[in-house]
PDB file of C-alpha atoms in Angstrom:
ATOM      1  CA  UNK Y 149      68.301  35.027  14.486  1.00 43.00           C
ATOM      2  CA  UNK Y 150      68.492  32.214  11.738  1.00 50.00           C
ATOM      3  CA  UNK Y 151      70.618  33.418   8.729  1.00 51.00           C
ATOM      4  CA  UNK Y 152      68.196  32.668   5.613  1.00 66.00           C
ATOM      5  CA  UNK Y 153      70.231  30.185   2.777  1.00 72.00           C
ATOM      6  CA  UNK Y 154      68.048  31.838   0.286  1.00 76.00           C
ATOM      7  CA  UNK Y 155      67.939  35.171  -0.618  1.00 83.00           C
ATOM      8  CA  UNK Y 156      64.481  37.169  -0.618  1.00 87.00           C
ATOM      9  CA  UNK Y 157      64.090  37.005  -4.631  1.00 90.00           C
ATOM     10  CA  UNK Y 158      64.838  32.832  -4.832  1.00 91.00           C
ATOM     11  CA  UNK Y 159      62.453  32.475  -1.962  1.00 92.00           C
ATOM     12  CA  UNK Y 160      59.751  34.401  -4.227  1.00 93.00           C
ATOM     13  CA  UNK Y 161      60.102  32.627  -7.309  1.00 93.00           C
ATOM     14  CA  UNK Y 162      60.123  29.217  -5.461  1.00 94.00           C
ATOM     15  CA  UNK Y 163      56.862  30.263  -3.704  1.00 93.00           C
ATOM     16  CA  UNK Y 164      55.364  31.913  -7.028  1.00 94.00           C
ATOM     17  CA  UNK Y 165      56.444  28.111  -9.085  1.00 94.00           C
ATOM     18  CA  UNK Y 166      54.450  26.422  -6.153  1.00 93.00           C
ATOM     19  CA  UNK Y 167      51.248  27.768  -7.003  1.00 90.00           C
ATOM     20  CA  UNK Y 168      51.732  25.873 -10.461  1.00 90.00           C
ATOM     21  CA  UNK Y 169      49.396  22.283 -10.671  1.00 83.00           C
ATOM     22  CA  UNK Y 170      51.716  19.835 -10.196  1.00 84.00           C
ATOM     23  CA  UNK Y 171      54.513  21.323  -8.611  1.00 91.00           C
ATOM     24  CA  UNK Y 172      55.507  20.905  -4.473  1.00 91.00           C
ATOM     25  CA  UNK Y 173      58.190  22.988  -2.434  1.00 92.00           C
ATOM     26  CA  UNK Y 174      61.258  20.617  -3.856  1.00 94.00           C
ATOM     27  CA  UNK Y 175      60.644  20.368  -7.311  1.00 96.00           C
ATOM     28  CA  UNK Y 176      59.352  24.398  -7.720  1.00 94.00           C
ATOM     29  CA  UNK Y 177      63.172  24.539  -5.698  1.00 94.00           C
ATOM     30  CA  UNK Y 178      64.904  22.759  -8.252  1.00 95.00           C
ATOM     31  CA  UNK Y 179      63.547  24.760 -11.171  1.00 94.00           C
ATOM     32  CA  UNK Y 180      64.333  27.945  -9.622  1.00 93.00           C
ATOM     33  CA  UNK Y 181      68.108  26.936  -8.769  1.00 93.00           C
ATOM     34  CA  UNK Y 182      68.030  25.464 -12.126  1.00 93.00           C
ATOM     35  CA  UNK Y 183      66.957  29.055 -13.494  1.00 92.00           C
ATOM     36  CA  UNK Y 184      69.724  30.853 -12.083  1.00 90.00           C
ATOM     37  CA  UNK Y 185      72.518  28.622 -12.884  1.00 90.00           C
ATOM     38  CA  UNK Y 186      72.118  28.556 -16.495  1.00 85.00           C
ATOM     39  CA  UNK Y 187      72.691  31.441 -18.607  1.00 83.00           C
ATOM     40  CA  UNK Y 188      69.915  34.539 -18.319  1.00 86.00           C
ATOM     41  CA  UNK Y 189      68.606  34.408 -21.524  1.00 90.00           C
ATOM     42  CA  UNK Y 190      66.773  31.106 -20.715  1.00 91.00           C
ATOM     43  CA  UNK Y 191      64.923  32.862 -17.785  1.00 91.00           C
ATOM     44  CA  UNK Y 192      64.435  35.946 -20.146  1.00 93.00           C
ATOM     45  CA  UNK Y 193      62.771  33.785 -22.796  1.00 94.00           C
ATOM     46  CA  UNK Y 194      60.301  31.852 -20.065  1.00 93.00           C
ATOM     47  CA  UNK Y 195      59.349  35.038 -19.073  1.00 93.00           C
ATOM     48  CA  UNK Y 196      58.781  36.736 -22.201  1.00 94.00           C
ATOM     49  CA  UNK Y 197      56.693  33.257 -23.577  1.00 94.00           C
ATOM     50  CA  UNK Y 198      54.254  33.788 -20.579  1.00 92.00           C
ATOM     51  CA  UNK Y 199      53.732  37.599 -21.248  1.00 93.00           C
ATOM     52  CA  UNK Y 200      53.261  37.048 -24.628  1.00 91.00           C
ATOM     53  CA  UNK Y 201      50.998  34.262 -24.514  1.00 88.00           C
ATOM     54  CA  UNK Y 202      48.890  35.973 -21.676  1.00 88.00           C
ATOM     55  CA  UNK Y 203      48.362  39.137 -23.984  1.00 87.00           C
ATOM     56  CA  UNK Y 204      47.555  37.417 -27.188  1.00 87.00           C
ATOM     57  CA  UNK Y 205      45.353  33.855 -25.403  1.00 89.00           C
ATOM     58  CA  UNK Y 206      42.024  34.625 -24.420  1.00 91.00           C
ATOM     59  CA  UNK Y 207      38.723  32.892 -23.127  1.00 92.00           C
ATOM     60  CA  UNK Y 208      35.896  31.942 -25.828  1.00 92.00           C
ATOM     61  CA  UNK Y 209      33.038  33.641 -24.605  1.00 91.00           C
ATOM     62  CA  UNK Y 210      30.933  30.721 -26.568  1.00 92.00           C
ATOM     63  CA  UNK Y 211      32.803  27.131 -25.999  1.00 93.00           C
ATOM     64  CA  UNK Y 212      35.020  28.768 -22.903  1.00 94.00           C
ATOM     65  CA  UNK Y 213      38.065  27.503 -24.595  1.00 93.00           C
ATOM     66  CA  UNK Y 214      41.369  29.286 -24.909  1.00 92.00           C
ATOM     67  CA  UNK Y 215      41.234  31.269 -28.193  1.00 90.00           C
ATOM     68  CA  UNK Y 216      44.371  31.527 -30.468  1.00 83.00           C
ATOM     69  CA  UNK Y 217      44.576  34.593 -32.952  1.00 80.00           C
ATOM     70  CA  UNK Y 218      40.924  35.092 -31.832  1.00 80.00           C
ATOM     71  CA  UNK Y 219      40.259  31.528 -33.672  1.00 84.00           C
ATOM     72  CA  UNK Y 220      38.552  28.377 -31.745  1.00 87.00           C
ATOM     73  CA  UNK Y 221      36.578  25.314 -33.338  1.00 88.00           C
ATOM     74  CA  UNK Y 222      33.602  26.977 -32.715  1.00 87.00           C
ATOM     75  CA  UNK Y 223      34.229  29.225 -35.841  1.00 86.00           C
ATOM     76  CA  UNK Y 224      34.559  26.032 -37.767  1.00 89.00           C
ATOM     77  CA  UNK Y 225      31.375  25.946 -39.928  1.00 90.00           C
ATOM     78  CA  UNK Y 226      31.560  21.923 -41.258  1.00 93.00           C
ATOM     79  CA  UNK Y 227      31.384  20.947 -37.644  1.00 94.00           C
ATOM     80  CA  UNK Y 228      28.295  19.227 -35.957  1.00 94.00           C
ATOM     81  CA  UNK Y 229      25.922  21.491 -34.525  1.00 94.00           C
ATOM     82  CA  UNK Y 230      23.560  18.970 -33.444  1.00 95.00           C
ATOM     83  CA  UNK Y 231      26.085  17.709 -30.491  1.00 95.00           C
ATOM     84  CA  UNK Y 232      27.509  19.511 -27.758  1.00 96.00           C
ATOM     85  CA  UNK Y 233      30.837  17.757 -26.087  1.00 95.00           C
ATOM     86  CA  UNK Y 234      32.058  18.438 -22.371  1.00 95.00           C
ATOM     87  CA  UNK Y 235      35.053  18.489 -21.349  1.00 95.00           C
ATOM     88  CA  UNK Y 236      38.033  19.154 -18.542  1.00 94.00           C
ATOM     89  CA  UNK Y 237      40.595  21.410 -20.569  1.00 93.00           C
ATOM     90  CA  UNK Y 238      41.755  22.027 -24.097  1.00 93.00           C
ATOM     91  CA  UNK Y 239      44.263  19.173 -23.830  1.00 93.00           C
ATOM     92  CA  UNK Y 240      41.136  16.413 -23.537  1.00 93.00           C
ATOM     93  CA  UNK Y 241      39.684  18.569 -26.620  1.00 94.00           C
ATOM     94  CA  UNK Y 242      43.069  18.407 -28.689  1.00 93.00           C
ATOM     95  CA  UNK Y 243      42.802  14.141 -27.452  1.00 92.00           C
ATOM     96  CA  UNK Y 244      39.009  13.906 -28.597  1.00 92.00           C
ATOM     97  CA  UNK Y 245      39.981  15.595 -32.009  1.00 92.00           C
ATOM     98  CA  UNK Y 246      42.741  13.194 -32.530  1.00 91.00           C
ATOM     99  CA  UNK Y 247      40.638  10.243 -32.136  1.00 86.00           C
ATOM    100  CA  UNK Y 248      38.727  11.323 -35.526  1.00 87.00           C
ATOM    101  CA  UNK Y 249      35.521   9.775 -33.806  1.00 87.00           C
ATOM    102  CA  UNK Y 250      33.717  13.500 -33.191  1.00 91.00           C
ATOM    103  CA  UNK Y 251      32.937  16.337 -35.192  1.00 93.00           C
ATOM    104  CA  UNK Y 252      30.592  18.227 -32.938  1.00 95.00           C
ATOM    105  CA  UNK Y 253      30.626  21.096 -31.167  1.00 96.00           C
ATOM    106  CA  UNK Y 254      32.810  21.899 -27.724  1.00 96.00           C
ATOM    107  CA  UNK Y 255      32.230  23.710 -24.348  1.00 96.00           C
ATOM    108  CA  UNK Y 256      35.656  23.280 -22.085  1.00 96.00           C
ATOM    109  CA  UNK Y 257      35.028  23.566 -18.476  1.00 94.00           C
ATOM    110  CA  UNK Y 258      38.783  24.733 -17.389  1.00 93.00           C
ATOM    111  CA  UNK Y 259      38.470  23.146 -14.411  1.00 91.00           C
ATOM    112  CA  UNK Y 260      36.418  20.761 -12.068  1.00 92.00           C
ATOM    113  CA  UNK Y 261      34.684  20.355  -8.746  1.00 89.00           C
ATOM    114  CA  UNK Y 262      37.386  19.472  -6.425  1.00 87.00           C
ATOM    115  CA  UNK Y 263      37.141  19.153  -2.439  1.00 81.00           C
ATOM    116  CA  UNK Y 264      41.023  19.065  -2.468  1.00 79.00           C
ATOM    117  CA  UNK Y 265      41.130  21.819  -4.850  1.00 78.00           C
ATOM    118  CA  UNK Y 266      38.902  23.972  -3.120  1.00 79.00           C
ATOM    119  CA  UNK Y 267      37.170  24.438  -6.517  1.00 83.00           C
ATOM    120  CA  UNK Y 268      32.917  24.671  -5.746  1.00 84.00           C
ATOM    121  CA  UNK Y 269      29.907  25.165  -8.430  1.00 84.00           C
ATOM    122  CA  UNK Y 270      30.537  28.971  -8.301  1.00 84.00           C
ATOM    123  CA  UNK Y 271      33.648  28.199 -10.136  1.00 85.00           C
ATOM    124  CA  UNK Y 272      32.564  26.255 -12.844  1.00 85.00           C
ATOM    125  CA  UNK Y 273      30.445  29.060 -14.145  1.00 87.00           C
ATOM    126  CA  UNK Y 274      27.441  27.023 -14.775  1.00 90.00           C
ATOM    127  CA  UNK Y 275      25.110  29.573 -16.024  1.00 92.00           C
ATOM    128  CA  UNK Y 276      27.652  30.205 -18.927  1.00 93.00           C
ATOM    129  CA  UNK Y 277      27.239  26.588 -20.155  1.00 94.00           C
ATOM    130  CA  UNK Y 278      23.626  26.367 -19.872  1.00 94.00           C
ATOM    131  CA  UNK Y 279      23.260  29.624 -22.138  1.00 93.00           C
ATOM    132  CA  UNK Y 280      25.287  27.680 -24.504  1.00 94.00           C
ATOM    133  CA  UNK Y 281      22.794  24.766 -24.509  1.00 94.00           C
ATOM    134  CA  UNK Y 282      20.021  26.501 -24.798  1.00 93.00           C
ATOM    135  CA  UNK Y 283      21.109  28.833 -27.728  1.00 91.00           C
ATOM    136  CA  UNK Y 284      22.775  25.601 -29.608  1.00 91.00           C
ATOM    137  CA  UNK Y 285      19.595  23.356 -29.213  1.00 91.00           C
ATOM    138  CA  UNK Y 286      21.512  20.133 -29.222  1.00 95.00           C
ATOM    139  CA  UNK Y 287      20.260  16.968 -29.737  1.00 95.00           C
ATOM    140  CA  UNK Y 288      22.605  15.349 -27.647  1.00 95.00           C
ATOM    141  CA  UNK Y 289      25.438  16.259 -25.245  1.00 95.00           C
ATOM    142  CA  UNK Y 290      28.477  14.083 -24.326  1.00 94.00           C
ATOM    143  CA  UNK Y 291      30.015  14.439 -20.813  1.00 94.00           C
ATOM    144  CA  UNK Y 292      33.660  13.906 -21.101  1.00 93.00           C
ATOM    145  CA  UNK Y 293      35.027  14.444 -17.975  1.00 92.00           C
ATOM    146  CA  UNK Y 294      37.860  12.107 -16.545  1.00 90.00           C
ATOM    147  CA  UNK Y 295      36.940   9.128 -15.091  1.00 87.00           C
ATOM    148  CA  UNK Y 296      38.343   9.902 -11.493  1.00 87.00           C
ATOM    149  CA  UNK Y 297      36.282  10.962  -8.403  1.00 88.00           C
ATOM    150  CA  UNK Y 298      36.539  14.778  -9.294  1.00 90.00           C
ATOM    151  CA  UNK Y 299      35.114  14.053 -12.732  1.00 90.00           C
ATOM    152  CA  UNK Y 300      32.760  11.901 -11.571  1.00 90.00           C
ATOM    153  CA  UNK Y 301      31.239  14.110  -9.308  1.00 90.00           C
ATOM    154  CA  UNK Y 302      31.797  16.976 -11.711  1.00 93.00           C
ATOM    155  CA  UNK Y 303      29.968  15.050 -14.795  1.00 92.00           C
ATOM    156  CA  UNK Y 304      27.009  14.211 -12.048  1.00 92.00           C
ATOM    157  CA  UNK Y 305      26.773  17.917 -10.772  1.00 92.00           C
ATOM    158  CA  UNK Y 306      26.079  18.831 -14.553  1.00 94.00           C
ATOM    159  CA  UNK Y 307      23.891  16.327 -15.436  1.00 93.00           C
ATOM    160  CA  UNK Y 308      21.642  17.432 -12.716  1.00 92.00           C
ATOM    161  CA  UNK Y 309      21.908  21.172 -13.862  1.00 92.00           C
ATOM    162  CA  UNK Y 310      21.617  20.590 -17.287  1.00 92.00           C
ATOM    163  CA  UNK Y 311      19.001  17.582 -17.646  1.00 91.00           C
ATOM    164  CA  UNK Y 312      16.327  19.837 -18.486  1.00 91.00           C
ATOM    165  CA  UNK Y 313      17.784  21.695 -21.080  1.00 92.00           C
ATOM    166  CA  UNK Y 314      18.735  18.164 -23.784  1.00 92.00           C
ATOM    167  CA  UNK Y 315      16.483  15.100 -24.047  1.00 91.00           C
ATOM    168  CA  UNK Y 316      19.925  13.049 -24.535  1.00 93.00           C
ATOM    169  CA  UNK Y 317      22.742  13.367 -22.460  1.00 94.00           C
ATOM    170  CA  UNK Y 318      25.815  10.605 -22.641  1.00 93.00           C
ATOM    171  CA  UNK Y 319      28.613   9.768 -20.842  1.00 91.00           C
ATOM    172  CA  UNK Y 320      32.079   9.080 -22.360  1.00 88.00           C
ATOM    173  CA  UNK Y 321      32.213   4.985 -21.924  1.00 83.00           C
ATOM    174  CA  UNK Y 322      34.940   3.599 -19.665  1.00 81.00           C
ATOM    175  CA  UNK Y 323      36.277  -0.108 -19.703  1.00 78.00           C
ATOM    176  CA  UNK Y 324      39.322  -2.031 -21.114  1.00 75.00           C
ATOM    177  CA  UNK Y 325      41.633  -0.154 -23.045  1.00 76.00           C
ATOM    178  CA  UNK Y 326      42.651  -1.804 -26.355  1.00 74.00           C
ATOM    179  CA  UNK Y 327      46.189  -3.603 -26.671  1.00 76.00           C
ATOM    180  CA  UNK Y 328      45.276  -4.551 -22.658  1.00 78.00           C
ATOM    181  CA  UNK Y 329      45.189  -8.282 -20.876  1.00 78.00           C
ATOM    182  CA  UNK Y 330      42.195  -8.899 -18.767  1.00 78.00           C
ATOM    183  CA  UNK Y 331      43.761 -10.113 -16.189  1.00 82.00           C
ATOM    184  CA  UNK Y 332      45.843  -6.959 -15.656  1.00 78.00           C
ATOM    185  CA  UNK Y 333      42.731  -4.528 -15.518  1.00 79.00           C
ATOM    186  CA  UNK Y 334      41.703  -3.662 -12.031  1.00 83.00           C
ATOM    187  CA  UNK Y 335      38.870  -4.602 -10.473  1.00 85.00           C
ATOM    188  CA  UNK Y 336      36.794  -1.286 -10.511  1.00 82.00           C
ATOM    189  CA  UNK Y 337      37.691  -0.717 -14.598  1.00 80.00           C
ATOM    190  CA  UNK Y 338      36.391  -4.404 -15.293  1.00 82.00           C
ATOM    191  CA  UNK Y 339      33.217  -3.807 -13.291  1.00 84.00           C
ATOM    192  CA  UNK Y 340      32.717  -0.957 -15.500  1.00 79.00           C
ATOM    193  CA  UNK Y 341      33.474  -2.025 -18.692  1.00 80.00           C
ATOM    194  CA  UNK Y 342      30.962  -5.567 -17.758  1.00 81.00           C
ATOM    195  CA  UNK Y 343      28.087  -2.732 -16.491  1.00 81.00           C
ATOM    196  CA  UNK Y 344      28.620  -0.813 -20.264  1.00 79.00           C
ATOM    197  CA  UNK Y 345      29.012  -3.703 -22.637  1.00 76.00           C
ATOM    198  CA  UNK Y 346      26.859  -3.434 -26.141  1.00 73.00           C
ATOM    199  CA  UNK Y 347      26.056  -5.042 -28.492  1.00 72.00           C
ATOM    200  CA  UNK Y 348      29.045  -6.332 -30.862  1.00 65.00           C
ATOM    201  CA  UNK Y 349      29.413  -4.144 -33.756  1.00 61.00           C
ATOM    202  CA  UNK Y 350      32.936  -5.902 -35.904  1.00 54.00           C
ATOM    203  CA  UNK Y 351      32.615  -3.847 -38.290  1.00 59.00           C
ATOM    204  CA  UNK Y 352      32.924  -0.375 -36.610  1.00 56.00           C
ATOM    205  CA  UNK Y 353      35.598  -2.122 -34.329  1.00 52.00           C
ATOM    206  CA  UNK Y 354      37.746  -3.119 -37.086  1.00 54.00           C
ATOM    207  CA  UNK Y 355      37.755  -0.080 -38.617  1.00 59.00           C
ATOM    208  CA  UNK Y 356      38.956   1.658 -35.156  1.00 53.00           C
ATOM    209  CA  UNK Y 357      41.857  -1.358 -34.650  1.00 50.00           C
ATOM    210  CA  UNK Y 358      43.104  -1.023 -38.068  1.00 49.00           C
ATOM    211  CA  UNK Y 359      42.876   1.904 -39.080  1.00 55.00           C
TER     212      UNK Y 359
END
């Protein structure tokens, strides 16, 4: 029989690191090794963060975002309650906010639809989102999702659920970033941007650059 090189424990935490987004056989390998060769108190800290954090974080039962101290935006009264924002995760929340463009409200999917993934509509929790539409009356709601085929195909899976429920809904535009050369955009981003052009607006645009 085949002597094992790693001992039952290592072969654990390599397999338990795996399951992290993000993170194959080699690299969830190098993290454990890494782990044990440095002193124990490193380990001892990770592991303490995570317990802390997964006692103290929990789930918004309005917006579905990760509440901190039992505190989420949607306790912010000077907010906008006449627009509803959708989005992947709390990181594409934390971006929106630090645009300074939006001031409405939030509802954070956690996730989306994802062949690969194995994620399906039962995961999303779709019921929970159209409760929050209905009870916040919005005028209009933004779907933020990314701009790849997962969030494509998540952003047109809620439309269709939703469209009944808001009179407006929007999608986040996509085109040339700013700072970028033409001629260095692909071909499906141009397309895009050309299919969502506006009207010019210098004013509003100047105020974005420079500001």
């Amino acid at each position: 029989m085949k002597k094992k090189l790693l001992g039952n424990e290592i072969t654990r935490l390599i397999e338990s690191l795996s399951k992290l987004p993000g993170i194959g056989p080699i690299t969830a390998s190098r993290l454990a090794l890494f782990l044990m060769k440095n002193p124990s108190q490193l380990s001892m800290e990770i592991a303490r963060s995570i317990v802390e954090a997964r006692k103290s974080v929990k789930i918004c039962p309005t917006c579905n975002d990760f509440m901190f101290n039992n505190d989420c935006t949607c306790k912010d009264e000077t907010r906008n309650n006449k627009i509803l924002c959708i989005v992947e995760n709390t990181m594409d929340l934390i971006s929106i906010e630090k645009s300074q463009e939006y001031s409405g409200r939030y509802y954070v999917l956690q996730e989306l639809l994802s062949i690969s993934q194995g994620t399906n509509p039962k995961d999303l929790n779709i019921q929970k989102l159209i409760k929050r539409i209905e009870q916040g009356k919005f005028e209009e709601i933004i779907l933020a999702t990314d701009p790849t085929s997962d969030g494509e195909f998540t952003a047109q899976f809620i439309y269709e659920k939703i469209r009944g429920h808001c009179k407006l809904i929007t999608r986040i535009a996509i085109g040339v970033p700013i700072g970028s050369e033409v001629n260095y955009i692909d071909k499906n981003t141009l397309a895009k941007s050309l299919l969502d052009r506006k009207k010019v607006s210098w004013d509003s645009w100047l105020n974005i650059y420079f500001t």
